[in-house]
Coordinates of C-alpha atoms in Angstrom, one line a residue:
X25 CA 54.3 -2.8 -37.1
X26 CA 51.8 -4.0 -35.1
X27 CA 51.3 -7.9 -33.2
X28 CA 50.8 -11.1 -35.1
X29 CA 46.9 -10.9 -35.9
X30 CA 44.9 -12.2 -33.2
X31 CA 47.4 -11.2 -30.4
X32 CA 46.5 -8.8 -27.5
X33 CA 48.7 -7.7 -24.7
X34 CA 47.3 -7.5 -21.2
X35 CA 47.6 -4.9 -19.3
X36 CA 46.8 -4.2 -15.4
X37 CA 43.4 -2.1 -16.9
X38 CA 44.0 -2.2 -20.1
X39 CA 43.9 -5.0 -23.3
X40 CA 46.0 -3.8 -26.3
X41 CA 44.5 -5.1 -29.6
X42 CA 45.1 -4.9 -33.6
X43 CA 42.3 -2.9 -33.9
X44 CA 39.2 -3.9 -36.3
X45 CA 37.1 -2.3 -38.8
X46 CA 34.3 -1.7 -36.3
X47 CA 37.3 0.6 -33.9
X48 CA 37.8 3.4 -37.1
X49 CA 34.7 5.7 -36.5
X50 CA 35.6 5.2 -32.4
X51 CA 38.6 6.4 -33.0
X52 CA 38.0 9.0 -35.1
X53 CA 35.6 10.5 -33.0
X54 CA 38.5 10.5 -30.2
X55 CA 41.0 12.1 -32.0
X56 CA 38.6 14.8 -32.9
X57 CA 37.8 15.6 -29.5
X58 CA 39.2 18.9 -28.3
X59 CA 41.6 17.7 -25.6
X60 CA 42.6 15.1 -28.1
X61 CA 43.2 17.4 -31.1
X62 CA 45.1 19.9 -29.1
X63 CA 48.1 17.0 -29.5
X64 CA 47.0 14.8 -32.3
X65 CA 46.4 15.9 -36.1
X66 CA 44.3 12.3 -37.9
X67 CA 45.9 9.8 -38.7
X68 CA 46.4 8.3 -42.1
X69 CA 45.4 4.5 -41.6
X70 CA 44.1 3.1 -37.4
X71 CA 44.8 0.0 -38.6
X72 CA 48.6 0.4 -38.0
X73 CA 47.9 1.1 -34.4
X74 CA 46.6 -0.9 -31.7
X75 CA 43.2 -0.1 -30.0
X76 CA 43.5 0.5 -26.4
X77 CA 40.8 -1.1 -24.9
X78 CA 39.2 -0.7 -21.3
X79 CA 36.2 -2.5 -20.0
X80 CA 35.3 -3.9 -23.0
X81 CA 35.5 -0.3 -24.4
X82 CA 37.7 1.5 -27.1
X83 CA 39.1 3.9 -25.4
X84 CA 42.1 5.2 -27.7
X85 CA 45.0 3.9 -29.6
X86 CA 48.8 3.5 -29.5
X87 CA 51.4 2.8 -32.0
X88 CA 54.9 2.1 -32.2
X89 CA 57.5 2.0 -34.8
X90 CA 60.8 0.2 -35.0
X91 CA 64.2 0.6 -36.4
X92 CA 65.9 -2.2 -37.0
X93 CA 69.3 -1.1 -37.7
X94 CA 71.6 -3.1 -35.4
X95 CA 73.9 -0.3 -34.7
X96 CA 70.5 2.3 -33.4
X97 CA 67.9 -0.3 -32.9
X98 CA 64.8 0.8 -31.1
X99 CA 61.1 1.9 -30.9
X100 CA 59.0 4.7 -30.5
X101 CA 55.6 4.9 -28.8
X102 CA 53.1 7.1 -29.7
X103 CA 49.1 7.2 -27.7
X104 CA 46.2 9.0 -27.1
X105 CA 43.2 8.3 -25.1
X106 CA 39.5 9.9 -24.8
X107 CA 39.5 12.9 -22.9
X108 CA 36.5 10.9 -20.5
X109 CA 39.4 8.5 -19.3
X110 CA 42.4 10.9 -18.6
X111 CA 43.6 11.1 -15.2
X112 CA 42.6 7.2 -14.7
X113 CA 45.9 5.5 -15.1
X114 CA 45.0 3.5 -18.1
X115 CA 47.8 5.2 -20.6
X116 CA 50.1 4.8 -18.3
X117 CA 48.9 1.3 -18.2
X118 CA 48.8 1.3 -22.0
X119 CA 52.3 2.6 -22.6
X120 CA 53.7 0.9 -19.8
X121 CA 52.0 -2.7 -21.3
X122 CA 53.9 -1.7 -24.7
X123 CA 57.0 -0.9 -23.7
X124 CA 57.2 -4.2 -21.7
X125 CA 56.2 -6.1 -25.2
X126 CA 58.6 -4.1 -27.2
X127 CA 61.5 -4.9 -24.5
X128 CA 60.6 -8.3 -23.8
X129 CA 59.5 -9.5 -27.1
X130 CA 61.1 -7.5 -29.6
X131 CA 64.3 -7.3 -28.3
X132 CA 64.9 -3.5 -27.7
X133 CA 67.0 -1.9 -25.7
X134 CA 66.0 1.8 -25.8
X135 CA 62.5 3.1 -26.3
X136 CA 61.6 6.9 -27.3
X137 CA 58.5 9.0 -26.9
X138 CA 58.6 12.5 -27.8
X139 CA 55.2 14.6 -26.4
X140 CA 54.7 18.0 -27.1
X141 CA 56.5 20.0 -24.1
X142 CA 53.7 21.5 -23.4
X143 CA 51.8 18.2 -22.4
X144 CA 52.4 18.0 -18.9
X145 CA 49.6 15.1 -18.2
X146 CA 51.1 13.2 -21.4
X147 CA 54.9 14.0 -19.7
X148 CA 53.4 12.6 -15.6
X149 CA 51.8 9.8 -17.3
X150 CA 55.3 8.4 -19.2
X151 CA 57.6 9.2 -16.1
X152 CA 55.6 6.9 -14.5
X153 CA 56.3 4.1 -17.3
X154 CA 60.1 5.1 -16.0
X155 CA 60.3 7.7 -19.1
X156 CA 63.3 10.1 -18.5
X157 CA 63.7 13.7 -20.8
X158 CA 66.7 13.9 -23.0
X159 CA 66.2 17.4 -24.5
X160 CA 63.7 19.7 -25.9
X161 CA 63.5 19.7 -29.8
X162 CA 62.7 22.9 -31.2
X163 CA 59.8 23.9 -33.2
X164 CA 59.6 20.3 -33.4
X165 CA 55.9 19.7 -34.4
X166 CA 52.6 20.8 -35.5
X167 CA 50.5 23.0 -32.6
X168 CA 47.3 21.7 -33.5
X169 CA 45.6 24.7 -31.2
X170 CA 47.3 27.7 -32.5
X171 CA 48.5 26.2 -35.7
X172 CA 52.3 27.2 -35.4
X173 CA 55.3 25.2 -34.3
X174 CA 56.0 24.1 -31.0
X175 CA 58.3 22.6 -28.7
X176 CA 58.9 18.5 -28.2
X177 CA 60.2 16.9 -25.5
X178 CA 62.5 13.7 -26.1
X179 CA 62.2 11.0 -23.7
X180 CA 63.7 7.9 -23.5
X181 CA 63.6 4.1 -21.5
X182 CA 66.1 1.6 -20.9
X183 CA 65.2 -1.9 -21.2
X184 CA 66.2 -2.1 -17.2
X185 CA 63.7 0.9 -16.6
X186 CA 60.6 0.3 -17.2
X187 CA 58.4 0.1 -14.4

C-alpha cells in the first residue's frame, strides 16, 4: 500500500514518491546491478513501491506492507538503493523517513525489517533508524549469489524508537 497519489514524504536527503511510469527501466537497471542483485531477486510490479529519490535523481525504491489485524498490527519495510549511492546515508534517510510516516500516520506501533544476515551495510544502515535484531531465521530466503538458502535477520522498531 503505498501514499495517496500525489503525496511525497520528505526526508533530510531524500523525497519518497509513488513512483511513475518513467522510474520502471531506472529501477530495473538498479536491481540488476551486481551489489543490488546479491540481495534483491526483480520485483513483480515498481509501482507498489515508492521511488527513493535524491537530487532530483531515482536512486532506488522502498516498500512496505501492512497488517491490519488489531491484535498483530504492523508494517514491514523493505529498500534497495544503487550501488553508486551506498555508504551516503540516504537509505538510512529513506527508511528512517518511512518508518516515521508509517508510525505517525498510519498508526503503527511496531515495524519489521528482515535483511539477509549476511548484509552487514543493510544491518549498520537500519540500527541507525533505531532497528534492533530479534533472531536469525533460518534458511529464510533466496541467496541470489550462490543460489541456495540463507540466513535472515529479524529486526524490529518501536514506535518510541525510531530515530
Amino acid at each position: 500500500m503505498n501514499p495517496p497519489q500525489g503525496v511525497a514524504l520528505q526526508g533530510a536527503s531524500v523525497v519518497l514518491r509513488p513512483t511513475a511510469d518513467g522510474d520502471i527501466e531506472t529501477l530495473g537497471r538498479i536491481v540488476r546491478e551486481p551489489e543490488v542483485a546479491a540481495w534483491w531477486s526483480v520485483p513483480d510490479d515498481y509501482r507498489e513501491m515508492l521511488a527513493v529519490v535524491a537530487d532530483g535523481e531515482v536512486i532506488g525504491a522502498i516498500q512496505f506492507d501492512e497488517e491490519t489485524h488489531p491484535e498483530f498490527r504492523h508494517a514491514t519495510i523493505d529498500i534497495f538503493l544503487t550501488a553508486q549511492r551506498h555508504g551516503q546515508g540516504l537509505g538510512t534517510d529513506a527508511v528512517r523517513t518511512l518508518a516515521r510516516w508509517l508510525i505517525r500516520e498510519r498508526g503503527h506501533h511496531r515495524l519489521t525489517i528482515d535483511p539477509a544476515a549476511a548484509n552487514t551495510a543493510a544491518i549498520r544502515s537500519y540500527r541507525k533508524v533505531g532497528f534492533k535484531p530479534v533472531g536469525i531465521m533460518r534458511a529464510y530466503g533466496r541467496d541470489y549469489r550462490t543460489g541456495g538458502w540463507a540466513d535472515g535477520l529479524l529486526m524490529d522498531l518501536l514506535a518510541d524508537e525510531v530515530t
